[in-house]
Amino acid sequence: MFRAIVLKNLVRQRVRTSLTALGIAIGIATVLALGVITSGLKASLGEFVTAGGADFMVAQKGASDLSFSAVPEETVAALARRDDVARADGFELKITTLGSNPYFILYGFEADALGAQGLELREGELPAAADEIALGVDAAASNALAAGDTVVFEHRTFRVSGVYEVADTLRRSGGVALLATVQELGNRPGVVTAAYVTVAPGEDPVAVAEAIERDLPTLAAIADVDDYGEVDQGVRIMDAVNLAISLLAVGIGAIGVMNTMIMSVFERTREIGILRAVGWRGSRIVRMVLLESLALCGIAAVVGIALGLLATRAVLAIPTVSSFLVPSYAPEVFIRALAVGVVVALIGAAYPAVRAVRLSPMEALRHE
Amino acid sequence: MSEPVISVRGVRKSFEDGRIVALRGMDLEVAEGEFVALVGPSGCGKSTLLHLIAALDRPDEGAIRVAGRALEEANDLSAHRAHEVGLIFQLHNLMPALTASENVQVPMFELGLPGRERRERAHALLAAVGLEGRERNRPPQLSGGERQRVAVARALANEPPILLADEPTGSLDSEAGATVLDLIERLRRERGLTVVLVTHDTGVAARADRIVTMLDGHVVGSSPNDRSAAAPTTRLAASTRVTP
């Protein structure tokens, strides 16, 4: 019955309760949608970092964006010569336009490294000439291209030599060409964006990565997405934006809940006086106010999660977004959204609850 | 004489930073099982005294003992309100969103009773006040007299030994008022309650064992009530006269 009292209190002011819940729901939806998208993006980056079975990737330390990273080809060659390294495959990235996708990523590898990238050909062959590219299955499908067709990048015509399948999202929706071709398209001769490193048998990848960073201080070794921020500030910015929006959602939501709960407690001052007069302890009054707030935010969380999932689907319906992003519905994303609801409920109810319990029963009973 | 169940000694109470003095050195003792009516003009301090005995407020000075417990020494006055006293107000003060049964169950939370026991006890109490079958009605669906009877049932929910009633018939018509007074008298007899009732109406007071008259914040008279001699002074009192 305690729960019934709590729910009846909420239902009394239906419009106010609904509008407050909707406000919080929008905040939770934003946090959820952002969480699903950013964790999806991070998952894609995680796959990219160790693509083709490499132990880690090396790139220019402190680059604001990976596409600005420049590692001299001699450095990659020096890495490949190290005793503790089995392979070091330098690659160049070029972000260009393919059809309606302005974020098509073209990867350039040396011919002998292309075969080691875990690309499974579905049709045709890997590029062997300067005017050839192979497309990932998603890129080929979304642009209705097949082996033998031609595409134009940067005013140059290329023949699609083949279509490949690969585990990571970014390369499935991208393409590969010879290193020199991509360097020429980007006007970056003699440098690569980064290199995939596979350590020699028996070597510890962590120790090798540390040794490389020590020997070549301009390089950063990236073994997972958490290290990615060292070569791309975008990830850090994304995390910061995510945190800022979560905090904003909590702040705005808490003010909304506090306003609603203060009004609710004020309107029921006399009733709270009655409850105190019939013997309810202060802690029970606090529990009642907190539960009301939690119930309000619980409803908001359910609606917010539903809205967030709808928003995510709407964003992913944009072809350019779906080309590089697979949403990640990781449990922590939902936990974070629910945590926003709980924190909002507790912060929003704290002051009204204290106010309710501080009223003397007599003062409350005199309230009109 | 055994120890009084209510003892008020030298109690002073003022409001608005001392500008309004409600009680000026009030003394009162009530024996166990006694029915005391507090009478006097408006503003004489009757309700204030009742509220202090109910621990809804604290006195500025003086001592109040209820059921052997000194209220000024008690840290948790909620326990006193929950277990020692049942309160009936002039206005029923029911929760409008709750049913009659739920209103009666509200004080029982402090007893930690399981839901089923709470419902059964509320059902029995509502039956005792003549509201069997009205358990699911909310206050707006009940008449004034019925609401006040629900309030009586709520006051007795935790089986307190003391019933404090502040003008319980003040907002009722004669017939409804008579029913409520009959009910209080019957429950008092059946349960051996100590009753302190505040009233303006000398006819209503005539039902008590003792009438305590207050003026300007202290007692000016306290006399055992001779029921057979007391003449009803109002239509309500006349209509509610019971045969001993």
Coordinates of C-alpha atoms in Angstrom, one line a residue:
Chain A
M1 CA 0.0 0.0 0.0
F2 CA 3.0 2.3 0.6
R3 CA 3.7 1.9 -3.1
A4 CA 0.1 2.7 -3.9
I5 CA 0.3 5.9 -1.9
V6 CA 3.4 6.9 -3.8
L7 CA 1.8 6.1 -7.2
K8 CA -1.5 7.9 -6.3
N9 CA 0.5 11.0 -5.4
L10 CA 2.1 11.0 -8.8
V11 CA -1.2 10.3 -10.7
R12 CA -2.9 13.2 -8.9
Q13 CA -1.2 15.8 -11.2
R14 CA -1.1 13.8 -14.4
V15 CA -0.1 16.6 -16.7
R16 CA 2.7 17.9 -14.5
T17 CA 4.0 14.4 -13.9
S18 CA 3.8 13.5 -17.6
L19 CA 5.6 16.7 -18.7
T20 CA 8.4 16.3 -16.1
A21 CA 8.8 12.6 -17.1
L22 CA 9.0 13.6 -20.7
G23 CA 11.7 16.2 -20.0
I24 CA 13.8 13.6 -18.2
A25 CA 13.0 11.0 -20.8
I26 CA 14.5 13.3 -23.5
G27 CA 17.6 13.7 -21.5
I28 CA 17.9 10.0 -21.0
A29 CA 17.2 9.4 -24.7
T30 CA 20.0 11.7 -25.6
V31 CA 22.4 10.0 -23.2
L32 CA 21.4 6.6 -24.5
A33 CA 21.6 7.5 -28.2
L34 CA 24.9 9.1 -27.7
G35 CA 26.1 6.1 -25.8
V36 CA 25.0 3.6 -28.4
I37 CA 26.6 5.7 -31.2
T38 CA 29.9 6.5 -29.4
S39 CA 30.4 2.9 -28.2
G40 CA 29.6 1.7 -31.7
L41 CA 32.2 4.1 -33.0
K42 CA 34.7 2.9 -30.5
A43 CA 34.0 -0.7 -31.3
S44 CA 34.7 0.1 -35.0
L45 CA 37.9 1.8 -34.0
G46 CA 38.9 -1.1 -31.8
E47 CA 38.5 -3.4 -34.8
F48 CA 40.5 -1.0 -36.9
V49 CA 43.4 -0.8 -34.4
T50 CA 44.2 -4.5 -34.7
A51 CA 42.8 -5.2 -38.2
G52 CA 44.3 -8.1 -40.1
G53 CA 45.5 -9.8 -36.9
A54 CA 48.2 -7.3 -36.0
D55 CA 49.2 -7.0 -32.4
F56 CA 49.0 -3.2 -32.4
M57 CA 49.3 -0.1 -34.6
V58 CA 51.8 2.6 -34.5
A59 CA 51.2 6.2 -35.6
Q60 CA 52.5 9.7 -35.0
K61 CA 52.3 10.6 -31.4
G62 CA 50.1 13.6 -30.5
A63 CA 48.3 13.8 -33.9
S64 CA 45.0 15.7 -33.6
D65 CA 43.4 13.2 -36.0
L66 CA 44.8 9.9 -37.3
S67 CA 44.4 11.1 -40.9
F68 CA 47.0 13.8 -40.1
S69 CA 49.5 11.3 -38.7
A70 CA 52.6 11.1 -40.8
V71 CA 55.2 8.3 -40.3
P72 CA 58.1 8.2 -42.7
E73 CA 58.3 5.0 -44.8
E74 CA 62.0 4.6 -43.6
T75 CA 60.6 4.4 -40.0
V76 CA 58.2 1.6 -41.0
A77 CA 61.1 -0.2 -42.7
A78 CA 63.2 0.2 -39.5
L79 CA 60.4 -1.3 -37.5
A80 CA 60.2 -4.3 -39.8
R81 CA 63.9 -4.9 -39.4
R82 CA 63.7 -5.1 -35.6
D83 CA 64.3 -8.6 -34.1
D84 CA 61.2 -8.4 -31.9
V85 CA 58.9 -7.5 -34.8
A86 CA 57.7 -10.1 -37.4
R87 CA 55.8 -7.7 -39.7
A88 CA 55.3 -4.0 -39.9
D89 CA 52.9 -3.0 -42.7
G90 CA 52.6 0.7 -43.3
F91 CA 49.4 2.0 -44.6
E92 CA 48.1 5.3 -45.9
L93 CA 44.5 6.5 -45.3
K94 CA 42.6 8.8 -47.7
I95 CA 39.1 10.0 -46.8
T96 CA 37.2 10.7 -50.1
T97 CA 33.8 10.6 -51.6
L98 CA 32.2 7.5 -53.2
G99 CA 28.7 8.0 -54.5
S100 CA 26.7 9.6 -51.7
N101 CA 29.2 8.7 -49.0
P102 CA 31.5 11.6 -48.3
Y103 CA 33.5 9.6 -45.7
F104 CA 34.6 6.7 -47.9
I105 CA 38.0 5.5 -46.5
L106 CA 40.6 4.3 -48.9
Y107 CA 43.5 2.3 -47.5
G108 CA 46.8 2.0 -49.3
F109 CA 49.1 -0.9 -48.6
E110 CA 52.2 -2.3 -50.3
A111 CA 51.3 -5.0 -52.7
D112 CA 52.9 -7.7 -50.6
A113 CA 51.1 -6.5 -47.4
L114 CA 47.6 -6.5 -49.0
G115 CA 47.5 -10.3 -48.8
A116 CA 48.2 -10.2 -45.1
Q117 CA 45.2 -8.0 -44.2
G118 CA 42.6 -10.7 -43.7
L119 CA 40.6 -9.6 -46.8
E120 CA 38.5 -12.5 -48.2
L121 CA 37.8 -11.9 -51.8
R122 CA 34.1 -12.4 -52.8
E123 CA 34.8 -11.6 -56.4
G124 CA 37.8 -10.5 -58.6
E125 CA 41.2 -9.9 -57.2
L126 CA 43.2 -7.5 -55.0
P127 CA 44.5 -4.4 -56.7
A128 CA 47.8 -5.0 -58.5
A129 CA 48.0 -1.8 -60.6
A130 CA 48.0 1.9 -59.8
D131 CA 44.6 2.4 -61.3
E132 CA 42.9 -0.5 -59.4
I133 CA 41.0 -0.6 -56.2
A134 CA 39.1 -3.3 -54.3
L135 CA 35.9 -2.5 -52.4
G136 CA 34.6 -3.8 -49.2
V137 CA 31.3 -5.7 -49.5
D138 CA 29.2 -2.9 -47.9
A139 CA 30.8 -0.2 -50.1
A140 CA 30.2 -2.3 -53.2
A141 CA 26.6 -3.1 -52.2
S142 CA 25.6 0.5 -51.3
N143 CA 27.0 1.8 -54.6
A144 CA 25.9 -1.2 -56.7
L145 CA 29.5 -1.8 -57.8
A146 CA 31.1 -5.1 -58.8
A147 CA 34.5 -6.3 -60.1
G148 CA 35.2 -4.8 -63.5
D149 CA 33.2 -1.6 -62.9
T150 CA 34.9 1.8 -62.7
V151 CA 34.8 4.5 -60.1
V152 CA 36.2 8.1 -60.0
F153 CA 38.1 9.5 -57.1
E154 CA 39.7 12.9 -57.1
H155 CA 39.2 13.2 -60.9
R156 CA 40.9 9.9 -61.5
T157 CA 39.2 6.8 -62.8
F158 CA 39.8 3.4 -61.2
R159 CA 38.8 0.0 -62.1
V160 CA 37.2 -2.1 -59.3
S161 CA 39.5 -5.1 -59.3
G162 CA 37.5 -7.1 -56.7
V163 CA 35.1 -7.1 -53.7
Y164 CA 36.2 -8.4 -50.4
E165 CA 34.7 -9.3 -47.0
V166 CA 36.5 -8.4 -43.8
A167 CA 35.7 -8.4 -40.1
D168 CA 35.9 -4.7 -39.4
T169 CA 33.2 -2.2 -40.2
L170 CA 35.5 0.6 -41.5
R171 CA 37.1 -1.6 -44.1
R172 CA 33.9 -3.3 -45.1
S173 CA 32.5 0.1 -46.1
G174 CA 35.8 1.3 -47.5
G175 CA 38.3 0.2 -50.1
V176 CA 42.0 -0.8 -50.6
A177 CA 44.5 0.3 -53.2
L178 CA 48.3 0.2 -53.6
L179 CA 50.2 2.4 -51.2
A180 CA 51.7 4.6 -53.9
T181 CA 48.3 5.3 -55.4
V182 CA 46.8 6.5 -52.1
Q183 CA 49.9 8.5 -51.3
E184 CA 49.6 10.2 -54.7
L185 CA 45.9 10.9 -54.1
G186 CA 46.7 12.5 -50.8
N187 CA 49.9 14.2 -52.1
R188 CA 51.9 12.6 -49.3
P189 CA 54.8 10.9 -50.9
G190 CA 57.2 9.0 -48.7
V191 CA 55.0 8.9 -45.6
V192 CA 52.3 6.6 -44.3
T193 CA 49.5 7.3 -41.9
A194 CA 50.4 4.4 -39.6
A195 CA 51.6 0.8 -39.5
Y196 CA 50.2 -2.4 -38.3
V197 CA 52.8 -4.3 -36.2
T198 CA 52.9 -8.1 -35.6
V199 CA 55.5 -9.1 -33.0
A200 CA 58.0 -11.9 -33.5
P201 CA 57.0 -15.3 -32.1
G202 CA 57.6 -15.5 -28.3
E203 CA 57.7 -11.7 -27.9
D204 CA 55.3 -9.9 -25.5
P205 CA 53.3 -7.4 -27.5
V206 CA 53.1 -5.0 -24.6
A207 CA 56.9 -5.1 -24.0
V208 CA 57.5 -4.6 -27.8
A209 CA 55.1 -1.7 -27.9
E210 CA 56.9 -0.1 -25.0
A211 CA 60.3 -0.7 -26.5
I212 CA 59.2 0.9 -29.8
E213 CA 57.8 4.0 -28.0
R214 CA 61.1 4.2 -26.1
D215 CA 63.3 3.8 -29.2
L216 CA 61.1 6.0 -31.4
P217 CA 59.6 8.7 -29.2
T218 CA 57.7 10.3 -32.1
L219 CA 55.6 7.1 -32.4
A220 CA 52.7 6.0 -30.2
A221 CA 51.7 2.3 -30.0
I222 CA 48.0 1.7 -30.0
A223 CA 46.8 -1.7 -28.8
D224 CA 43.2 -0.9 -28.1
V225 CA 40.7 1.9 -28.4
D226 CA 41.7 3.4 -25.1
D227 CA 45.1 4.2 -26.5
Y228 CA 43.5 5.7 -29.6
G229 CA 43.3 9.1 -28.0
E230 CA 47.1 9.4 -28.3
V231 CA 46.9 9.7 -32.1
D232 CA 43.4 11.1 -32.5
Q233 CA 41.9 13.8 -30.3
G234 CA 38.5 13.0 -31.8
V235 CA 38.0 10.0 -29.4
R236 CA 38.9 12.2 -26.4
I237 CA 36.6 14.9 -27.6
M238 CA 33.8 12.3 -28.2
D239 CA 34.2 11.1 -24.6
A240 CA 34.2 14.6 -23.3
V241 CA 31.1 15.5 -25.2
N242 CA 29.4 12.3 -24.0
L243 CA 30.3 13.1 -20.4
A244 CA 29.2 16.8 -20.8
I245 CA 25.9 15.8 -22.3
S246 CA 25.3 13.3 -19.5
L247 CA 26.0 15.9 -16.9
L248 CA 23.8 18.4 -18.6
A249 CA 21.0 15.8 -18.8
V250 CA 21.5 15.1 -15.1
G251 CA 21.5 18.8 -14.2
I252 CA 18.5 19.8 -16.3
G253 CA 16.6 16.7 -15.2
A254 CA 17.4 17.2 -11.6
I255 CA 16.1 20.8 -11.7
G256 CA 12.9 19.6 -13.4
V257 CA 12.4 16.9 -10.8
M258 CA 13.2 19.2 -7.9
N259 CA 10.7 21.7 -9.2
T260 CA 8.0 19.1 -9.5
M261 CA 8.7 17.5 -6.2
I262 CA 8.9 20.8 -4.4
M263 CA 5.5 21.7 -5.8
S264 CA 4.1 18.3 -4.9
V265 CA 5.4 18.5 -1.4
F266 CA 4.2 22.1 -1.0
E267 CA 0.7 21.2 -2.2
R268 CA 0.6 18.3 0.2
T269 CA 2.0 20.1 3.2
R270 CA -1.2 19.5 5.2
E271 CA -1.3 15.8 4.2
I272 CA 2.3 15.4 5.3
G273 CA 1.3 17.0 8.6
I274 CA -1.5 14.4 8.9
L275 CA 1.0 11.6 8.2
R276 CA 3.3 13.0 10.9
A277 CA 0.3 13.4 13.3
V278 CA -0.7 9.8 12.9
G279 CA 2.8 8.7 13.8
W280 CA 4.8 8.5 10.6
R281 CA 8.5 8.9 11.3
G282 CA 10.5 11.4 9.3
S283 CA 12.4 8.7 7.6
R284 CA 9.2 7.3 6.2
I285 CA 8.2 10.7 4.8
V286 CA 11.7 11.0 3.2
R287 CA 11.2 7.5 1.7
M288 CA 7.9 8.4 0.3
V289 CA 9.2 11.5 -1.4
L290 CA 12.3 9.7 -2.7
L291 CA 10.2 6.8 -4.0
E292 CA 7.9 9.2 -5.8
S293 CA 10.9 10.8 -7.4
L294 CA 12.4 7.4 -8.3
A295 CA 9.0 6.2 -9.8
L296 CA 8.8 9.4 -11.8
C297 CA 12.3 8.9 -13.1
G298 CA 11.8 5.2 -13.6
I299 CA 8.9 5.9 -15.9
A300 CA 11.0 8.6 -17.6
A301 CA 13.9 6.0 -18.0
V302 CA 11.7 3.5 -19.8
V303 CA 10.3 6.2 -22.1
G304 CA 13.8 7.7 -22.6
I305 CA 15.3 4.3 -23.5
A306 CA 12.6 3.7 -26.0
L307 CA 13.0 7.2 -27.5
G308 CA 16.8 6.8 -27.5
L309 CA 16.6 3.5 -29.4
L310 CA 14.3 5.2 -31.9
A311 CA 16.6 8.2 -32.3
T312 CA 19.6 5.8 -32.8
R313 CA 17.7 4.0 -35.6
A314 CA 16.8 7.3 -37.2
V315 CA 20.5 8.4 -37.2
L316 CA 21.6 5.0 -38.6
A317 CA 19.1 5.4 -41.4
I318 CA 21.4 8.0 -42.8
P319 CA 23.6 6.0 -45.3
T320 CA 26.8 8.0 -44.6
V321 CA 26.5 7.2 -40.9
S322 CA 25.7 3.5 -41.3
S323 CA 28.8 3.2 -43.6
F324 CA 31.2 3.6 -40.6
L325 CA 29.1 2.9 -37.6
V326 CA 27.5 -0.3 -36.3
P327 CA 25.6 0.6 -33.1
S328 CA 26.7 -1.0 -29.9
Y329 CA 23.9 -1.9 -27.5
A330 CA 26.4 -2.7 -24.7
P331 CA 24.9 -3.1 -21.2
E332 CA 27.0 -0.3 -19.9
V333 CA 25.2 2.2 -22.2
F334 CA 21.8 1.2 -20.7
I335 CA 23.3 1.2 -17.2
R336 CA 24.5 4.8 -17.8
A337 CA 21.1 5.9 -19.1
L338 CA 19.4 4.3 -16.0
A339 CA 22.1 5.8 -13.7
V340 CA 21.2 9.2 -15.1
G341 CA 17.6 8.5 -14.1
V342 CA 18.5 7.4 -10.6
V343 CA 20.9 10.3 -10.0
V344 CA 18.3 12.8 -11.3
A345 CA 15.7 11.3 -9.0
L346 CA 17.9 11.4 -5.9
I347 CA 19.3 14.9 -6.5
G348 CA 15.8 16.2 -7.5
A349 CA 14.1 14.7 -4.4
A350 CA 16.8 15.5 -1.8
Y351 CA 15.8 19.0 -1.0
P352 CA 12.0 18.5 -1.1
A353 CA 12.4 15.4 1.1
V354 CA 14.4 17.4 3.7
R355 CA 11.9 20.2 3.5
A356 CA 9.0 17.8 4.1
V357 CA 10.6 16.2 7.1
R358 CA 11.6 19.5 8.7
L359 CA 8.1 20.8 8.9
S360 CA 6.7 20.4 12.4
P361 CA 3.4 18.5 12.3
M362 CA 1.6 21.5 13.7
E363 CA 2.9 23.9 11.1
A364 CA 2.0 21.4 8.4
L365 CA -1.5 20.9 9.8
R366 CA -2.1 24.7 9.9
H367 CA -1.1 25.0 6.2
E368 CA -4.1 25.9 3.9
Chain B
M1 CA -4.9 7.5 43.4
S2 CA -2.9 5.7 40.8
E3 CA -0.5 7.7 38.6
P4 CA -2.4 9.7 36.1
V5 CA -2.1 8.6 32.5
I6 CA -1.8 12.3 31.4
S7 CA 0.0 14.8 33.6
V8 CA 0.5 18.4 32.5
R9 CA 2.6 20.6 34.9
G10 CA 3.3 24.3 34.5
V11 CA 3.1 24.3 30.8
R12 CA 3.5 27.5 28.9
K13 CA 3.2 27.9 25.2
S14 CA 3.3 31.0 23.0
F15 CA 3.3 31.7 19.3
E16 CA 4.7 34.5 17.1
D17 CA 7.8 35.1 19.2
G18 CA 5.8 35.3 22.4
R19 CA 3.2 37.8 21.1
I20 CA 0.4 35.3 21.5
V21 CA 0.4 33.4 24.7
A22 CA -1.8 30.3 24.4
L23 CA -1.0 28.5 27.7
R24 CA 0.1 30.2 30.9
G25 CA 1.3 27.7 33.5
M26 CA -1.3 25.0 32.7
D27 CA -1.8 22.1 35.0
L28 CA -4.0 19.0 34.3
E29 CA -4.1 15.4 35.3
V30 CA -6.2 12.8 33.6
A31 CA -6.7 9.3 35.1
E32 CA -6.6 6.1 33.1
G33 CA -10.0 5.4 31.5
E34 CA -11.3 8.9 32.3
F35 CA -13.3 10.9 29.8
V36 CA -12.4 14.6 30.2
A37 CA -14.0 17.4 28.3
L38 CA -12.0 20.6 27.8
V39 CA -14.3 23.6 27.4
G40 CA -13.8 27.3 27.2
P41 CA -14.1 30.2 24.7
S42 CA -12.1 30.4 21.5
G43 CA -8.5 31.1 22.0
C44 CA -8.4 29.9 25.6
G45 CA -5.8 27.3 24.7
K46 CA -7.8 24.1 24.6
S47 CA -6.6 22.9 21.2
T48 CA -3.0 24.0 21.9
L49 CA -3.1 21.8 25.1
L50 CA -4.5 18.9 23.1
H51 CA -1.7 19.3 20.5
L52 CA 1.0 19.3 23.1
I53 CA -0.4 16.1 24.7
A54 CA -0.4 14.6 21.2
A55 CA 3.2 15.7 20.8
L56 CA 2.4 17.6 17.6
D57 CA 4.3 20.6 19.2
R58 CA 6.6 21.2 22.2
P59 CA 5.8 23.4 25.1
D60 CA 8.0 26.5 25.8
E61 CA 8.1 25.5 29.5
G62 CA 6.7 22.9 31.8
A63 CA 6.4 19.1 31.7
I64 CA 4.0 16.7 30.1
R65 CA 3.9 13.0 30.9
V66 CA 1.8 10.7 28.9
A67 CA 1.5 7.0 29.8
G68 CA 4.5 7.3 32.1
R69 CA 6.7 8.9 29.5
A70 CA 8.1 12.5 29.8
L71 CA 7.6 14.0 26.4
E72 CA 10.3 16.6 26.8
E73 CA 12.8 13.8 27.2
A74 CA 11.6 11.8 24.2
N75 CA 13.8 12.0 21.1
D76 CA 11.3 10.3 18.9
L77 CA 7.9 11.9 19.3
S78 CA 6.6 9.9 16.2
A79 CA 6.6 6.8 18.3
H80 CA 4.4 8.6 20.9
R81 CA 2.0 9.7 18.2
A82 CA 1.9 6.3 16.6
H83 CA 1.4 4.2 19.7
E84 CA 0.1 6.2 22.7
V85 CA -2.5 8.6 21.3
G86 CA -5.2 8.5 18.6
L87 CA -6.1 11.9 17.2
I88 CA -9.5 13.1 15.8
F89 CA -9.6 16.6 14.3
Q90 CA -12.5 18.9 13.7
L91 CA -12.0 18.4 10.0
H92 CA -11.6 14.8 9.2
N93 CA -8.1 15.3 7.7
L94 CA -8.3 12.2 5.6
M95 CA -6.1 11.7 2.5
P96 CA -8.4 12.4 -0.4
A97 CA -6.7 10.1 -2.9
L98 CA -6.9 7.0 -0.6
T99 CA -9.9 4.8 0.1
A100 CA -11.5 4.6 3.5
S101 CA -9.6 1.4 4.2
E102 CA -6.3 2.8 3.1
N103 CA -6.8 5.9 5.2
V104 CA -7.4 3.7 8.3
Q105 CA -4.3 1.6 7.4
V106 CA -2.0 4.7 7.1
P107 CA -1.0 4.8 10.9
M108 CA -0.4 1.0 10.9
F109 CA 2.8 1.3 8.8
E110 CA 4.6 2.2 12.1
L111 CA 3.5 -1.2 13.5
G112 CA 5.2 -3.1 10.7
L113 CA 2.1 -5.2 10.1
P114 CA 1.9 -7.2 6.9
G115 CA -0.5 -6.0 4.3
R116 CA -3.1 -8.6 4.8
E117 CA -3.3 -8.0 8.6
R118 CA -3.5 -4.3 8.0
R119 CA -6.5 -4.7 5.6
E120 CA -8.2 -7.1 8.0
R121 CA -7.8 -4.7 10.9
A122 CA -9.0 -1.8 8.9
H123 CA -12.0 -3.8 7.8
A124 CA -12.8 -4.6 11.4
L125 CA -12.4 -1.0 12.5
L126 CA -14.6 0.3 9.7
A127 CA -17.2 -2.3 10.7
A128 CA -17.0 -1.1 14.3
V129 CA -17.7 2.5 13.2
G130 CA -20.6 1.3 11.0
L131 CA -18.9 1.6 7.6
E132 CA -18.8 -2.0 6.6
G133 CA -18.9 -2.2 2.8
R134 CA -17.6 1.4 2.3
E135 CA -13.9 0.3 2.5
R136 CA -13.3 1.2 -1.1
N137 CA -14.9 4.6 -1.1
R138 CA -12.7 7.6 -1.1
P139 CA -13.4 10.6 1.2
P140 CA -15.2 12.6 -1.5
Q141 CA -17.6 9.7 -1.9
L142 CA -18.6 9.8 1.8
S143 CA -20.8 12.1 3.8
G144 CA -19.3 14.4 6.4
G145 CA -20.4 12.1 9.2
E146 CA -19.0 9.1 7.4
R147 CA -15.7 10.8 6.9
Q148 CA -15.5 11.7 10.6
R149 CA -16.2 8.0 11.4
V150 CA -13.4 7.0 9.2
A151 CA -11.2 9.4 11.1
V152 CA -12.3 7.8 14.4
A153 CA -11.4 4.4 12.9
R154 CA -8.0 5.8 11.9
A155 CA -7.4 7.2 15.3
L156 CA -7.9 3.8 16.8
A157 CA -5.9 1.9 14.1
N158 CA -2.9 1.3 16.3
E159 CA -5.0 0.6 19.4
P160 CA -3.8 3.6 21.4
P161 CA -4.8 3.8 25.1
I162 CA -5.6 7.5 24.7
L163 CA -8.0 9.2 22.3
L164 CA -7.6 12.9 21.8
A165 CA -10.5 14.6 20.0
D166 CA -10.4 18.3 18.9
E167 CA -14.0 19.5 18.3
P168 CA -14.9 16.2 16.6
T169 CA -18.4 17.2 15.9
G170 CA -17.7 20.9 15.1
S171 CA -18.1 20.5 11.4
L172 CA -21.0 18.1 11.5
D173 CA -24.8 18.5 11.6
S174 CA -26.6 17.4 14.7
E175 CA -27.5 13.9 13.5
A176 CA -24.0 13.1 12.2
G177 CA -22.4 14.7 15.3
A178 CA -24.6 12.5 17.5
T179 CA -23.5 9.4 15.7
V180 CA -19.9 10.3 16.1
L181 CA -20.3 11.0 19.8
D182 CA -22.2 7.8 20.4
L183 CA -19.4 6.0 18.6
I184 CA -16.7 7.6 20.7
E185 CA -18.6 6.7 23.9
R186 CA -19.2 3.1 22.8
L187 CA -15.6 2.6 21.7
R188 CA -14.4 4.1 25.0
R189 CA -16.5 1.7 27.0
E190 CA -15.5 -1.3 24.9
R191 CA -11.8 -0.5 24.8
G192 CA -11.3 1.2 28.1
L193 CA -9.9 4.3 26.4
T194 CA -8.9 7.5 28.1
V195 CA -10.6 10.3 26.2
V196 CA -9.8 14.0 26.2
L197 CA -12.2 16.0 24.1
V198 CA -12.1 19.6 23.2
T199 CA -15.4 21.3 22.6
H200 CA -17.2 24.6 22.6
D201 CA -20.5 22.9 23.2
T202 CA -21.4 22.4 26.9
G203 CA -24.0 19.8 25.8
V204 CA -21.3 17.7 24.2
A205 CA -19.1 18.2 27.3
A206 CA -22.0 16.9 29.4
R207 CA -21.2 13.4 28.2
A208 CA -17.7 13.5 29.9
D209 CA -16.8 12.2 33.4
R210 CA -15.2 15.5 34.1
I211 CA -15.4 19.0 32.6
V212 CA -12.3 21.1 32.7
T213 CA -13.0 24.8 32.0
M214 CA -10.2 26.9 30.6
L215 CA -9.8 30.6 30.2
D216 CA -6.8 32.6 29.0
G217 CA -4.5 29.7 28.9
H218 CA -5.1 28.1 32.2
V219 CA -7.7 26.0 34.1
V220 CA -10.4 28.0 35.9
G221 CA -12.6 25.1 36.9
S222 CA -12.6 21.3 37.0
S223 CA -15.6 19.4 38.2
P224 CA -16.9 15.9 38.0
N225 CA -19.9 15.8 35.7
D226 CA -23.3 15.0 37.1
R227 CA -24.8 13.5 34.0
S228 CA -28.3 13.2 35.4
A229 CA -28.4 16.9 36.3
A230 CA -26.8 18.2 33.2
A231 CA -29.3 19.8 30.9
P232 CA -28.5 19.8 27.2
T233 CA -27.7 23.2 25.9
T234 CA -27.8 22.5 22.3
R235 CA -29.8 20.6 19.8
L236 CA -26.8 18.3 19.2
A237 CA -26.4 17.6 22.9
A238 CA -30.2 17.0 23.3
S239 CA -30.2 14.6 20.4
T240 CA -27.2 12.7 21.6
R241 CA -28.2 12.1 25.2
V242 CA -27.6 8.5 26.0
T243 CA -29.0 6.5 28.9
P244 CA -26.3 5.4 31.2

